[in-house]
XYZ file of C-alpha atoms in Angstrom:
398
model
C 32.314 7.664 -14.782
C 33.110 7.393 -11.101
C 32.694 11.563 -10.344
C 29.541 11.257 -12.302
C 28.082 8.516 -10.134
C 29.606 10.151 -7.451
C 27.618 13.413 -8.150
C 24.297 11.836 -8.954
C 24.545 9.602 -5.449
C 25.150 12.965 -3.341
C 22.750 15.034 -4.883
C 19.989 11.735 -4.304
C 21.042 12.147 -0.843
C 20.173 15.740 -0.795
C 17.006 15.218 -2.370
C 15.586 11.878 -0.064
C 16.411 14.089 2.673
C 14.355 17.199 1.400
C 11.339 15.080 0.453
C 11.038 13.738 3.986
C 11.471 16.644 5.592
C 8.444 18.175 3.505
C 6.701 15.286 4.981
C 7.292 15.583 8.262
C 6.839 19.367 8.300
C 3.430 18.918 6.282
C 1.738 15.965 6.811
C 1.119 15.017 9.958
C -2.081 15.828 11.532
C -1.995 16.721 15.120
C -5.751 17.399 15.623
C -7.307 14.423 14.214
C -4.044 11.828 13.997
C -2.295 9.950 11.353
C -1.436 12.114 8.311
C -3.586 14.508 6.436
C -5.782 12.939 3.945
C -5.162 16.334 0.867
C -2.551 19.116 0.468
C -2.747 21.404 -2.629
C 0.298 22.234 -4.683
C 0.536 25.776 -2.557
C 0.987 23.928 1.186
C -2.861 24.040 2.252
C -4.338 21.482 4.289
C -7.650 20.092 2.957
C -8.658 19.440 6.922
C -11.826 17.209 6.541
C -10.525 15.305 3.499
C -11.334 11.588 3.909
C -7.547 10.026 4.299
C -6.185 6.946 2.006
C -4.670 3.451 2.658
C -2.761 3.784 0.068
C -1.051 7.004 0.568
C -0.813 5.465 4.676
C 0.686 2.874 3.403
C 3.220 4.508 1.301
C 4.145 7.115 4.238
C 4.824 3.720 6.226
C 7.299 2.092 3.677
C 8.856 5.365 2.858
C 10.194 6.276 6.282
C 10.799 3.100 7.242
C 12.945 2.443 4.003
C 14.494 5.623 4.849
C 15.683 4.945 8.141
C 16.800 1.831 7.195
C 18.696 3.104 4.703
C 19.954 6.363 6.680
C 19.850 5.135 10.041
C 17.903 8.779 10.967
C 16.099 8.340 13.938
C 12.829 10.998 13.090
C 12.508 8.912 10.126
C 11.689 5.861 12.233
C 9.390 7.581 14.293
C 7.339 8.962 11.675
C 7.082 5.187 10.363
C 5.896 4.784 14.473
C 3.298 6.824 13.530
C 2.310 5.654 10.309
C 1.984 2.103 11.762
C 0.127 2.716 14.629
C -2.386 4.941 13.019
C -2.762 2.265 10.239
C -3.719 -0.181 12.828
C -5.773 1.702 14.838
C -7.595 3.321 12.049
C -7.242 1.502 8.517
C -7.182 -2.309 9.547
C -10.376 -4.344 9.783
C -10.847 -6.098 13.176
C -13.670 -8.130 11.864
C -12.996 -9.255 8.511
C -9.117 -8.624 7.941
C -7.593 -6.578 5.467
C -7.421 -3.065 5.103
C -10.457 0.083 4.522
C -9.923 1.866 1.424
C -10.549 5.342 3.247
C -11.246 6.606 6.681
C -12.864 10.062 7.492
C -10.487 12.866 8.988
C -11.411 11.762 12.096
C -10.195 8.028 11.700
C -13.594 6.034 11.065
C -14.291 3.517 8.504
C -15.709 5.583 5.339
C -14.678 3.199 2.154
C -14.897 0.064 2.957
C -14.145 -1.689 -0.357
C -11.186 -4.425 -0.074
C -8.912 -3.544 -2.801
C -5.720 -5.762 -3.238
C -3.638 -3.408 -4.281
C -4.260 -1.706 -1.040
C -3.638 -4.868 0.698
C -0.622 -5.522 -1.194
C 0.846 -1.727 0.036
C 0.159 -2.666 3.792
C 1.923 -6.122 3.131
C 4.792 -4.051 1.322
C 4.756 -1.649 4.377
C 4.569 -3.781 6.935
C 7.988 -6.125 5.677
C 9.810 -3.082 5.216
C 8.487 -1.618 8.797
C 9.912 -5.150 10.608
C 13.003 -4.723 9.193
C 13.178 -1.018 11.118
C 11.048 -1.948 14.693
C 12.381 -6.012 14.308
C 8.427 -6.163 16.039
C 7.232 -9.898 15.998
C 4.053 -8.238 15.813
C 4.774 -6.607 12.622
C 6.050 -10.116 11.089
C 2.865 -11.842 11.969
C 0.577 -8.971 10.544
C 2.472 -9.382 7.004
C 2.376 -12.793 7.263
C -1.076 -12.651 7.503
C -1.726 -10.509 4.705
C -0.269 -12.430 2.428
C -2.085 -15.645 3.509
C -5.184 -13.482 3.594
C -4.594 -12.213 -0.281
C -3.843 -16.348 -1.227
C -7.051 -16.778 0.440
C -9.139 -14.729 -1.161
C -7.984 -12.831 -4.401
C -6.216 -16.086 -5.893
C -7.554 -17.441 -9.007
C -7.657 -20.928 -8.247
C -8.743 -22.106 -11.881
C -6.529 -19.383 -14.321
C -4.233 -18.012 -11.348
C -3.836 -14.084 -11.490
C -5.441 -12.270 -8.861
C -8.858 -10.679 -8.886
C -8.932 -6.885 -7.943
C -11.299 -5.981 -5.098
C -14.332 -7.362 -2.999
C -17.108 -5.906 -0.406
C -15.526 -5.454 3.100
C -16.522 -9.555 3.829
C -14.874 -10.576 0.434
C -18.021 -10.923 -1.561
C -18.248 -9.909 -5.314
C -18.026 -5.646 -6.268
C -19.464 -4.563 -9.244
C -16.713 -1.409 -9.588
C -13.342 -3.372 -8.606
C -11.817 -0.010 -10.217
C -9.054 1.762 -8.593
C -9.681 5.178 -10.184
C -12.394 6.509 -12.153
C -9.827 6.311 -15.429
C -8.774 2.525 -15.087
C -11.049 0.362 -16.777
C -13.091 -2.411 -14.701
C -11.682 -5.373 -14.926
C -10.978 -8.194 -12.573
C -7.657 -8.504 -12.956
C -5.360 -5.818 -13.161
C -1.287 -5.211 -14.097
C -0.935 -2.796 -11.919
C -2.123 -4.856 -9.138
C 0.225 -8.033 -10.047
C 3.106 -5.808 -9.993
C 2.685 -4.424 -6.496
C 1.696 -7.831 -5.228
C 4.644 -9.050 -6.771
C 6.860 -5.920 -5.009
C 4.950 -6.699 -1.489
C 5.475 -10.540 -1.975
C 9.699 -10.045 -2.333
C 9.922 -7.433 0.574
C 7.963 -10.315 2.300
C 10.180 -12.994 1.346
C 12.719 -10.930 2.917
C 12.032 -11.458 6.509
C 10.225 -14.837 5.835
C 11.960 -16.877 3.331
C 9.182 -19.266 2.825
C 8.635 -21.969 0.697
C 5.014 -21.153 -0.732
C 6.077 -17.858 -0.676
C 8.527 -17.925 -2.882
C 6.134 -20.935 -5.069
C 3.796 -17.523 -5.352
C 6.057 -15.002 -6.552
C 7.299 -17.248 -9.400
C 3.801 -17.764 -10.497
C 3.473 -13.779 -10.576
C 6.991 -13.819 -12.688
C 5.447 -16.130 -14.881
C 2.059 -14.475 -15.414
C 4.038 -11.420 -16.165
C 6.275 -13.213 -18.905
C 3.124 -14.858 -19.921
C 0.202 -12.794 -20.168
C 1.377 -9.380 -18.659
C 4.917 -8.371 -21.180
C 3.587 -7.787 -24.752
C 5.796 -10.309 -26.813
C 6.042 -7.870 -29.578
C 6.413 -4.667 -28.102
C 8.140 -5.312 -25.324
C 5.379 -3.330 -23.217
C 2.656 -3.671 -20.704
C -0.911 -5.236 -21.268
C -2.575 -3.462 -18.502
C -6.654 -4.819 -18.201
C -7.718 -8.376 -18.616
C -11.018 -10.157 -17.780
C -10.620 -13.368 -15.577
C -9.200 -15.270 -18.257
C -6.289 -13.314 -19.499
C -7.995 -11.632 -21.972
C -6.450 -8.535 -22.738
C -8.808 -5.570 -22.973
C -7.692 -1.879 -24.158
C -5.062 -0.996 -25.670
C -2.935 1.740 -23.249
C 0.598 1.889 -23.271
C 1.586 3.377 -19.579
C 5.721 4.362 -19.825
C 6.078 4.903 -16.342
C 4.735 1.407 -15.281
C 6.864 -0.386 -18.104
C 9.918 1.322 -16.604
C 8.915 -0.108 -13.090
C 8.551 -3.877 -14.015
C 11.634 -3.844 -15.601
C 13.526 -3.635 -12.463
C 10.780 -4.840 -9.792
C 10.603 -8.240 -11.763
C 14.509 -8.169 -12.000
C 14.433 -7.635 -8.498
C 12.028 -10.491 -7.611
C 14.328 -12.924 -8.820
C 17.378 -11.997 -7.292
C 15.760 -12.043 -3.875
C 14.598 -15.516 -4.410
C 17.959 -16.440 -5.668
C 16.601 -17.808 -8.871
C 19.531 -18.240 -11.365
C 17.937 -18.954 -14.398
C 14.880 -16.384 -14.187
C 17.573 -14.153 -13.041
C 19.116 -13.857 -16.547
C 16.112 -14.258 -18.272
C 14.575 -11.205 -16.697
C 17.572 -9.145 -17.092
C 17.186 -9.593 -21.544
C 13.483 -8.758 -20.684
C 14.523 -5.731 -18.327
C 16.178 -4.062 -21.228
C 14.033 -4.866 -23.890
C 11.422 -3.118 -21.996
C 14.100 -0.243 -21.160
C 14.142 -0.186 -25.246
C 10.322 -0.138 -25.877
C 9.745 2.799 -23.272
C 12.068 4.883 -25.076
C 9.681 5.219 -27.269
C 7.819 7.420 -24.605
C 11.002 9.996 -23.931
C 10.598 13.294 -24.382
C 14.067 15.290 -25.869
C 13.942 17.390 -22.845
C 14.736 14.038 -21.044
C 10.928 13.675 -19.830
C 8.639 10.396 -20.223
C 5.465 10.811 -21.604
C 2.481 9.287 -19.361
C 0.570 7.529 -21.793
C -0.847 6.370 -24.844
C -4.089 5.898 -25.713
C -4.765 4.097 -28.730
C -2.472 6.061 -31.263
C -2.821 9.410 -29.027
C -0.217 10.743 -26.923
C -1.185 12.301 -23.519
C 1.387 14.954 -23.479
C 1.455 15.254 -19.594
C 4.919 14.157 -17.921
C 3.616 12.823 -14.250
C 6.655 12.782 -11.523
C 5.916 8.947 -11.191
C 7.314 8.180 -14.223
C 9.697 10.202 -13.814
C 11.390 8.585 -10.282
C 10.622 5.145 -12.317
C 12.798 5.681 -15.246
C 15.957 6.567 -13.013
C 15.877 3.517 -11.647
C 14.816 1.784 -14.694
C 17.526 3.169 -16.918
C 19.819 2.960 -14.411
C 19.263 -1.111 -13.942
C 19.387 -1.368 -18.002
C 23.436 0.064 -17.540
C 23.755 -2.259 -15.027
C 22.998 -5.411 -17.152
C 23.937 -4.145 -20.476
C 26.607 -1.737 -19.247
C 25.572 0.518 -22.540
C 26.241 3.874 -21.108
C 23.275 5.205 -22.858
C 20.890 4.106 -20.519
C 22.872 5.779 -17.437
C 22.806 8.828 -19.199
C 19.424 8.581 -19.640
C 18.679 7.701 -15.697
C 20.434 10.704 -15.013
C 18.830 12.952 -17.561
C 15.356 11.776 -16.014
C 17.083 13.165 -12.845
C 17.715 16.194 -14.468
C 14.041 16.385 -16.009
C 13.533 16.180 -12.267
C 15.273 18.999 -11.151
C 14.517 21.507 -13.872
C 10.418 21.047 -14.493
C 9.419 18.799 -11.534
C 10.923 19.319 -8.346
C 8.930 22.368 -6.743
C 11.680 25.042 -5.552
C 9.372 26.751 -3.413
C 6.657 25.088 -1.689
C 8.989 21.921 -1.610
C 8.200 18.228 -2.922
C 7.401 17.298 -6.427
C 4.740 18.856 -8.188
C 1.911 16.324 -9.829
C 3.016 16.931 -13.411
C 3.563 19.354 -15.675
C 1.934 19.638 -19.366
C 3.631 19.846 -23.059
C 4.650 22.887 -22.436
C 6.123 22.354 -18.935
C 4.031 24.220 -16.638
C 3.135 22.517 -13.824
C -0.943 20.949 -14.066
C -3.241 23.150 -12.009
C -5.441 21.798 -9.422
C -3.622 18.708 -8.712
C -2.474 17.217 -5.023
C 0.849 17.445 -3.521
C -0.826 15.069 -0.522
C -3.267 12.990 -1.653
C -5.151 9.697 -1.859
C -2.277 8.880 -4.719
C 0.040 11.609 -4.190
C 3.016 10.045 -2.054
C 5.990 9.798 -0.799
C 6.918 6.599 -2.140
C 7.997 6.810 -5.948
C 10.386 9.755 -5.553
C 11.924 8.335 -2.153
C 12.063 4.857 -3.210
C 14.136 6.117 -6.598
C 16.923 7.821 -4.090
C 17.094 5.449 -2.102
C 17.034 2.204 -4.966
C 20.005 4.327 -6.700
C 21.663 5.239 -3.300
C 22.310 1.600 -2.433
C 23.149 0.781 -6.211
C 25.506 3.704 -7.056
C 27.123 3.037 -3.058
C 28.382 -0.346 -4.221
C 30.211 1.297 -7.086
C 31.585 3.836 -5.422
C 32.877 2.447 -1.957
């Protein structure tokens, strides 16, 4: 067990180390500043593409996670970078927050406040501090979060609502994507409050801090987790409604752990074990989505299958299955976190233009037309699994 851990922690080394690299060759722009906003899956440079918070956001946390994780120097200047552009660029003087997209030149161009944005730059920014140790960068988080409390919080059925005009009034389309329905509240949105929130908590273990994240725990366990099935609702109106019916694999994989996680950092004994029989139950429901090649599924609509394996999901379920061995120490579930690895290597992980591809279909082949930069396309779900799995499989192996 030891040489197999042993193996999958080098090679995760080996990969973390070739994604950033095709990140700092590729995405910086050195005309226009910051990153650019759209690379194709063959290296070209979409110049005039408008450029995301998002996937600025992302390019923050990732280096700065990396360098505090590898200690690498360029890493920490490329976070530099990240942050300085986000400030100059992406954060709104006037009314706080962050612009969905600037133009290639910088400007405002979207200027939509959506909280899962907000929750990125929060999730950035706590991760950046613990790089720079900036006071600056403390205060700016900080703020964030009081600024989401302030004006996303559901005062009367708690949740939080998705997405306002730039001065916080009502949006008709609080969508993130054309394919998620509109709805005012959001899983996907709780979960990455909930991940910014911990990182937060972090650097500033505060007291209504910490009250907030274990109301998120609890509107997971109560509204979000499907009792019966063990996965995700993902769309509810403001009263916890649930609306659709979409299973998504790769986001049931990622609450398993990120809830886990939220409880440990808060030190909170008893959530702690309850969220480690929910971690695996939901380890057992998404199961359901595994391919035999070792792939997960993306979705499922209704009763239909979308037979497209996205690399998200993919970089989720390592970490995923790998947390379900941890707790249940059923050596099924690291064998699975390393087959998803494997998936990785064999279908996803482009050989010669570097990076992950998008996806690939039934069959494999990688989906055509799709970004390796883009306003979703990051460096954040493949880098955060190596380095999640570095630090876990490191504590076994010292």
């Amino acid at each position: 067990m030891i040489n197999l851990l042993q193996q999958y922690h080098c090679e995760l080394q080996t990969e973390l180390s070739d994604i950033l690299e095709y990140w700092l060759k590729y995405a910086p722009d050195e005309n226009d500043g910051g990153f650019f906003g759209k690379i194709d899956a063959e290296n070209n440079r979409e110049t005039t593409a408008p450029k995301g918070a998002v996937l600025n956001a992302r390019i923050l946390w990732s280096f700065a996670a990396s360098y505090n994780c590898t200690a690498n120097e360029k890493y920490l200047a490329m976070a530099h970078r990240a942050f300085q552009y986000i400030n100059t660029c992406f954060v709104d003087k006037v009314y706080g927050g962050i612009f969905w997209t600037v133009n290639f030149k910088g400007e405002p161009a979207d200027t939509k406040k959506q909280v899962y944005a907000i929750a990125f730059l929060l999730y950035a920014y706590s991760e950046y501090y613990q790089s720079s140790h900036l006071e600056e960068v403390k205060s700016q988080a900080i703020a964030l979060y009081r600024l989401i409390e302030q004006h996303s919080f559901d005062t009367a059925q708690t949740g939080y609502l998705e997405a306002f005009t730039r001065n916080w009034q009502p949006v008709s389309d609080l969508r993130l994507s054309s394919k998620d329905a509109n709805e005012k509240k959001t899983m996907n949105t709780h979960l990455h409050i909930l991940e910014a929130y911990t990182n937060l908590y972090r650097i500033w273990p505060n007291e209504n801090l910490r009250n907030s994240i274990l109301l998120l725990i609890k509107n997971f366990t109560g509204h979000i987790i499907n009792k019966n099935t063990g996965h995700l609702n993902l769309f509810f109106d403001e009263d916890w409604n649930v609306k659709g019916g979409v299973i998504s694999y790769g986001h049931d994989i990622e609450a398993a752990w990120l809830l886990l996680k939220a409880a440990e950092v808060i030190k909170d004994e008893k959530l702690i074990i309850q969220l480690k029989e929910i971690a695996v139950k939901i380890a057992e429901a998404t199961k359901e989505g595994l391919d035999k090649d070792g792939g997960l599924w993306y979705e499922k609509e209704q009763y239909h299958l979308v037979k497209e394996k996205h690399w998200w999901p993919q970089a989720e379920a390592m970490i995923g299955f790998f947390t379900a061995w941890q707790i249940s120490d059923d050596s099924q579930y690291l064998h699975q976190s390393i087959n998803s690895w494997q998936f990785v290597k064999n279908t996803i992980k482009d050989t010669k233009n570097g990076e992950w591809f998008w996806g690939v279909d039934a069959y494999n082949v990688p989906m055509q037309g799709q970004d390796k930069v883009g306003l979703w396309k990051c460096p954040y779900h493949n880098s955060r699994a190596c380095i999640e799995l570095i630090n876990r499989i490191g504590a076994y192996t010292k």
